Short mmCIF file of C-alpha atoms in Angstrom, two decimals:
data_model
loop_
_atom_site.label_atom_id
_atom_site.label_comp_id
_atom_site.label_asym_id
_atom_site.label_seq_id
_atom_site.Cartn_x
_atom_site.Cartn_y
_atom_site.Cartn_z
CA GLN Z 1 26.17 -98.54 -33.70
CA LYS Z 2 22.86 -96.79 -33.17
CA GLU Z 3 22.90 -93.15 -32.09
CA VAL Z 4 20.42 -93.92 -29.31
CA GLU Z 5 20.37 -97.22 -27.43
CA GLN Z 6 17.43 -98.38 -25.35
CA ASP Z 7 16.86 -101.79 -23.79
CA PRO Z 8 13.67 -103.22 -25.34
CA GLY Z 9 12.71 -105.18 -22.23
CA PRO Z 10 10.16 -106.27 -21.31
CA LEU Z 11 10.65 -104.91 -17.82
CA SER Z 12 8.17 -106.44 -15.39
CA VAL Z 13 7.78 -104.99 -11.88
CA PRO Z 14 5.14 -105.24 -9.12
CA GLU Z 15 2.66 -102.45 -8.55
CA GLY Z 16 4.04 -99.71 -6.30
CA ALA Z 17 7.68 -100.26 -7.30
CA ILE Z 18 9.98 -97.50 -8.50
CA VAL Z 19 10.77 -97.97 -12.17
CA SER Z 20 13.92 -96.77 -13.89
CA LEU Z 21 14.00 -96.56 -17.69
CA ASN Z 22 17.18 -95.53 -19.49
CA CYS Z 23 18.69 -94.50 -22.79
CA THR Z 24 22.28 -93.93 -23.80
CA TYR Z 25 23.38 -91.88 -26.76
CA SER Z 26 26.56 -91.24 -28.69
CA ASN Z 27 26.09 -87.75 -30.19
CA SER Z 28 27.17 -85.02 -27.77
CA ALA Z 29 25.28 -82.44 -29.89
CA PHE Z 30 21.92 -83.62 -28.54
CA GLN Z 31 20.39 -80.94 -26.35
CA TYR Z 32 16.67 -81.72 -26.07
CA PHE Z 33 15.53 -84.98 -24.56
CA MET Z 34 12.02 -86.35 -24.57
CA TRP Z 35 10.12 -89.32 -23.23
CA TYR Z 36 7.06 -90.58 -25.06
CA ARG Z 37 4.64 -93.22 -23.79
CA GLN Z 38 2.94 -95.59 -26.22
CA TYR Z 39 0.02 -97.78 -25.22
CA SER Z 40 -0.79 -100.87 -27.24
CA ARG Z 41 -2.46 -100.06 -30.57
CA LYS Z 42 -2.00 -96.33 -30.00
CA GLY Z 43 0.41 -93.65 -31.18
CA PRO Z 44 3.11 -92.29 -28.88
CA GLU Z 45 2.25 -89.33 -26.65
CA LEU Z 46 4.69 -86.88 -25.09
CA LEU Z 47 5.27 -87.55 -21.41
CA MET Z 48 8.13 -85.22 -20.53
CA TYR Z 49 10.91 -83.21 -22.09
CA THR Z 50 14.09 -81.73 -20.66
CA TYR Z 51 16.74 -79.43 -21.97
CA SER Z 52 20.42 -80.07 -21.29
CA SER Z 53 21.43 -81.65 -17.98
CA GLY Z 54 19.51 -81.93 -14.75
CA ASN Z 55 16.23 -83.23 -13.39
CA LYS Z 56 12.62 -82.43 -14.14
CA GLU Z 57 9.73 -83.68 -12.08
CA ASP Z 58 6.06 -84.03 -12.99
CA GLY Z 59 3.91 -85.87 -10.48
CA ARG Z 60 5.13 -89.45 -10.21
CA PHE Z 61 7.54 -89.01 -13.12
CA THR Z 62 11.10 -87.66 -13.02
CA ALA Z 63 13.28 -87.18 -16.09
CA GLN Z 64 17.02 -87.01 -15.57
CA VAL Z 65 19.76 -86.09 -18.02
CA ASP Z 66 23.47 -86.69 -17.49
CA LYS Z 67 25.22 -85.17 -20.51
CA SER Z 68 28.69 -86.03 -19.26
CA SER Z 69 27.77 -89.73 -19.36
CA LYS Z 70 25.43 -89.37 -22.38
CA TYR Z 71 22.70 -91.05 -20.35
CA ILE Z 72 19.07 -90.17 -19.74
CA SER Z 73 16.60 -91.76 -17.34
CA LEU Z 74 12.90 -91.74 -16.60
CA PHE Z 75 11.84 -92.68 -13.08
CA ILE Z 76 8.29 -93.67 -12.21
CA ARG Z 77 7.36 -93.67 -8.52
CA ASP Z 78 4.48 -95.68 -7.08
CA SER Z 79 4.01 -97.48 -10.39
CA GLN Z 80 0.46 -98.42 -11.40
CA PRO Z 81 -0.89 -101.07 -13.80
CA SER Z 82 -2.01 -98.15 -16.00
CA ASP Z 83 1.68 -97.27 -16.49
CA SER Z 84 2.10 -100.49 -18.48
CA ALA Z 85 3.16 -99.29 -21.92
CA THR Z 86 6.19 -98.90 -24.15
CA TYR Z 87 8.38 -95.92 -23.26
CA LEU Z 88 10.34 -94.28 -26.04
CA CYS Z 89 13.16 -91.83 -25.58
CA ALA Z 90 13.84 -89.25 -28.27
CA MET Z 91 16.39 -86.51 -28.66
CA ARG Z 92 17.21 -83.60 -30.89
CA ARG Z 93 20.22 -81.46 -31.71
CA MET Z 94 20.11 -77.72 -31.00
CA ASP Z 95 20.54 -76.87 -34.67
CA SER Z 96 18.08 -79.45 -35.96
CA ASN Z 97 14.69 -78.16 -37.00
CA TYR Z 98 12.79 -81.34 -36.43
CA GLN Z 99 15.17 -84.22 -36.68
CA LEU Z 100 14.24 -86.44 -33.76
CA ILE Z 101 16.35 -89.52 -33.09
CA TRP Z 102 14.41 -92.26 -31.33
CA GLY Z 103 15.28 -95.13 -29.08
CA ALA Z 104 13.66 -98.47 -29.90
CA GLY Z 105 11.44 -98.30 -26.80
CA THR Z 106 11.25 -100.28 -23.54
CA LYS Z 107 8.14 -102.33 -22.86
CA LEU Z 108 7.08 -101.91 -19.22
CA ILE Z 109 4.67 -104.26 -17.44
CA ILE Z 110 3.34 -103.37 -13.99
CA LYS Z 111 1.89 -106.44 -12.26
CA PRO Z 112 -1.06 -105.83 -9.90
CA GLU Q 1 -11.64 -83.26 -30.25
CA ALA Q 2 -8.10 -82.36 -31.34
CA GLN Q 3 -6.64 -85.33 -33.15
CA VAL Q 4 -4.60 -86.81 -35.95
CA THR Q 5 -6.64 -89.30 -37.97
CA GLN Q 6 -5.09 -92.00 -40.11
CA ASN Q 7 -6.91 -94.36 -42.43
CA PRO Q 8 -7.05 -97.25 -42.77
CA ARG Q 9 -5.98 -98.78 -39.45
CA TYR Q 10 -5.14 -102.09 -41.09
CA LEU Q 11 -4.21 -102.79 -44.69
CA ILE Q 12 -3.16 -105.99 -46.43
CA THR Q 13 -2.06 -105.68 -50.02
CA VAL Q 14 0.06 -107.40 -52.65
CA THR Q 15 3.41 -106.43 -54.08
CA GLY Q 16 3.19 -103.66 -56.67
CA LYS Q 17 -0.37 -102.52 -56.02
CA LYS Q 18 -0.36 -98.76 -55.41
CA LEU Q 19 -1.85 -97.61 -52.14
CA THR Q 20 -2.42 -94.41 -50.19
CA VAL Q 21 -2.60 -93.98 -46.44
CA THR Q 22 -4.42 -90.81 -45.48
CA CYS Q 23 -3.58 -88.50 -42.58
CA SER Q 24 -5.60 -85.55 -41.43
CA GLN Q 25 -5.21 -83.21 -38.44
CA ASN Q 26 -7.75 -80.72 -37.10
CA MET Q 27 -5.37 -78.60 -35.01
CA ASN Q 28 -4.15 -76.23 -37.74
CA HIS Q 29 -0.62 -77.55 -37.27
CA GLU Q 30 2.08 -76.41 -39.67
CA TYR Q 31 4.39 -79.40 -39.30
CA MET Q 32 3.45 -82.95 -40.30
CA SER Q 33 5.52 -86.10 -40.58
CA TRP Q 34 5.36 -89.80 -41.40
CA TYR Q 35 7.19 -92.48 -39.44
CA ARG Q 36 7.49 -96.21 -39.66
CA GLN Q 37 7.94 -98.32 -36.55
CA ASP Q 38 9.67 -101.68 -36.71
CA PRO Q 39 10.64 -103.98 -33.80
CA GLY Q 40 14.10 -103.18 -32.49
CA LEU Q 41 14.48 -100.17 -34.77
CA GLY Q 42 12.17 -97.66 -33.14
CA LEU Q 43 10.57 -94.84 -35.08
CA ARG Q 44 12.19 -93.83 -38.35
CA GLN Q 45 11.14 -90.74 -40.22
CA ILE Q 46 10.02 -91.21 -43.83
CA TYR Q 47 9.04 -87.69 -44.95
CA TYR Q 48 8.08 -84.46 -43.27
CA SER Q 49 6.42 -81.20 -44.21
CA MET Q 50 7.06 -77.80 -42.66
CA ASN Q 51 4.02 -76.25 -44.33
CA VAL Q 52 1.76 -76.42 -47.38
CA GLU Q 53 3.69 -77.38 -50.54
CA VAL Q 54 6.91 -77.84 -48.51
CA THR Q 55 8.06 -81.44 -48.06
CA ASP Q 56 11.42 -83.06 -47.41
CA LYS Q 57 12.94 -86.49 -47.04
CA GLY Q 58 13.52 -88.10 -43.69
CA ASP Q 59 15.79 -91.03 -42.94
CA VAL Q 60 14.04 -93.73 -44.98
CA PRO Q 61 12.22 -92.09 -47.95
CA GLU Q 62 12.89 -94.75 -50.60
CA GLY Q 63 9.70 -96.23 -52.01
CA TYR Q 64 7.42 -93.54 -50.58
CA LYS Q 65 5.88 -90.31 -51.81
CA VAL Q 66 3.98 -87.58 -50.00
CA SER Q 67 2.11 -84.40 -50.85
CA ARG Q 68 0.91 -81.41 -48.83
CA LYS Q 69 -1.68 -79.56 -50.86
CA GLU Q 70 -3.69 -78.51 -47.84
CA LYS Q 71 -2.58 -77.74 -44.31
CA ARG Q 72 -4.68 -80.45 -42.69
CA ASN Q 73 -3.85 -83.40 -44.99
CA PHE Q 74 -0.60 -85.27 -45.56
CA PRO Q 75 -1.14 -88.55 -47.46
CA LEU Q 76 1.55 -91.22 -47.75
CA ILE Q 77 1.72 -92.92 -51.13
CA LEU Q 78 3.36 -96.23 -51.92
CA GLU Q 79 3.54 -96.42 -55.72
CA SER Q 80 4.77 -100.03 -55.85
CA PRO Q 81 4.74 -101.59 -52.38
CA SER Q 82 7.21 -104.34 -51.54
CA PRO Q 83 7.30 -106.79 -48.61
CA ASN Q 84 10.05 -104.80 -46.87
CA GLN Q 85 7.52 -101.99 -46.47
CA THR Q 86 5.46 -104.18 -44.16
CA SER Q 87 5.43 -102.07 -41.00
CA LEU Q 88 3.43 -99.95 -38.57
CA TYR Q 89 3.09 -96.41 -39.89
CA PHE Q 90 2.41 -93.27 -37.88
CA CYS Q 91 1.49 -89.79 -38.95
CA ALA Q 92 2.33 -86.96 -36.58
CA SER Q 93 1.82 -83.20 -36.45
CA SER Q 94 3.10 -80.30 -34.41
CA PRO Q 95 1.99 -76.68 -34.07
CA ARG Q 96 5.30 -75.00 -34.87
CA THR Q 97 8.91 -75.71 -35.44
CA GLY Q 98 10.09 -74.92 -31.91
CA LEU Q 99 12.49 -77.45 -30.53
CA ASN Q 100 10.21 -78.48 -27.66
CA SER Q 101 6.94 -78.61 -29.60
CA PRO Q 102 5.29 -81.94 -28.87
CA LEU Q 103 4.42 -84.28 -31.69
CA HIS Q 104 0.81 -85.42 -31.83
CA PHE Q 105 0.52 -88.91 -33.31
CA GLY Q 106 -2.27 -90.76 -35.02
CA ASN Q 107 -3.14 -94.29 -33.91
CA GLY Q 108 -1.18 -95.96 -36.66
CA THR Q 109 -1.72 -97.97 -39.82
CA ARG Q 110 -0.53 -101.55 -39.85
CA LEU Q 111 0.47 -102.42 -43.40
CA THR Q 112 1.20 -105.92 -44.63
CA VAL Q 113 2.58 -106.40 -48.15
CA THR Q 114 2.58 -109.99 -49.41
#
């Protein structure tokens, strides 16, 4: 079983919809949670990061962490065609210098 | 412009022919890393470097070598490539070893080994 599970999609939604992207994990030692966005033929870029449980909002994006359920989510409000990309979750233990564990990524398609 | 530059973008080679993928960053970052990305498996770390002359194995180091002689460069060397090393490779760097330091990625090198 993988440490981090992420549905690969593709997830196709109409423009303007609210999008929910999710990852589950098995290691309760994970403390830092990140979402990266990867456009086609590009490297991933950091979108948001959160520490421990709770919500963090940045414009149209909200990252949510539920440590009791070992579940993280990324919500995108008022989705735009430019949001079409692959979204990767990543997480790190508190005691780990740089060991990031990655989800496989969810491909998101926003239809105009 | 601050960036991580990988070369080449595309590479087709044959089994056993040594190759090097270069990676250079102009942000004076201490930390650099190589990943491979395969469908359904996500990003897997090959090697990383905390600073000049300091390198360590990641999750999938077999068949790869790296060196960090200068802060800006971190080449990935495949001494004897095999078809199972066909993948999309990314180099990444980060300014420090803080837990929330973002990784800056290059645009990838797609390697095909026949």
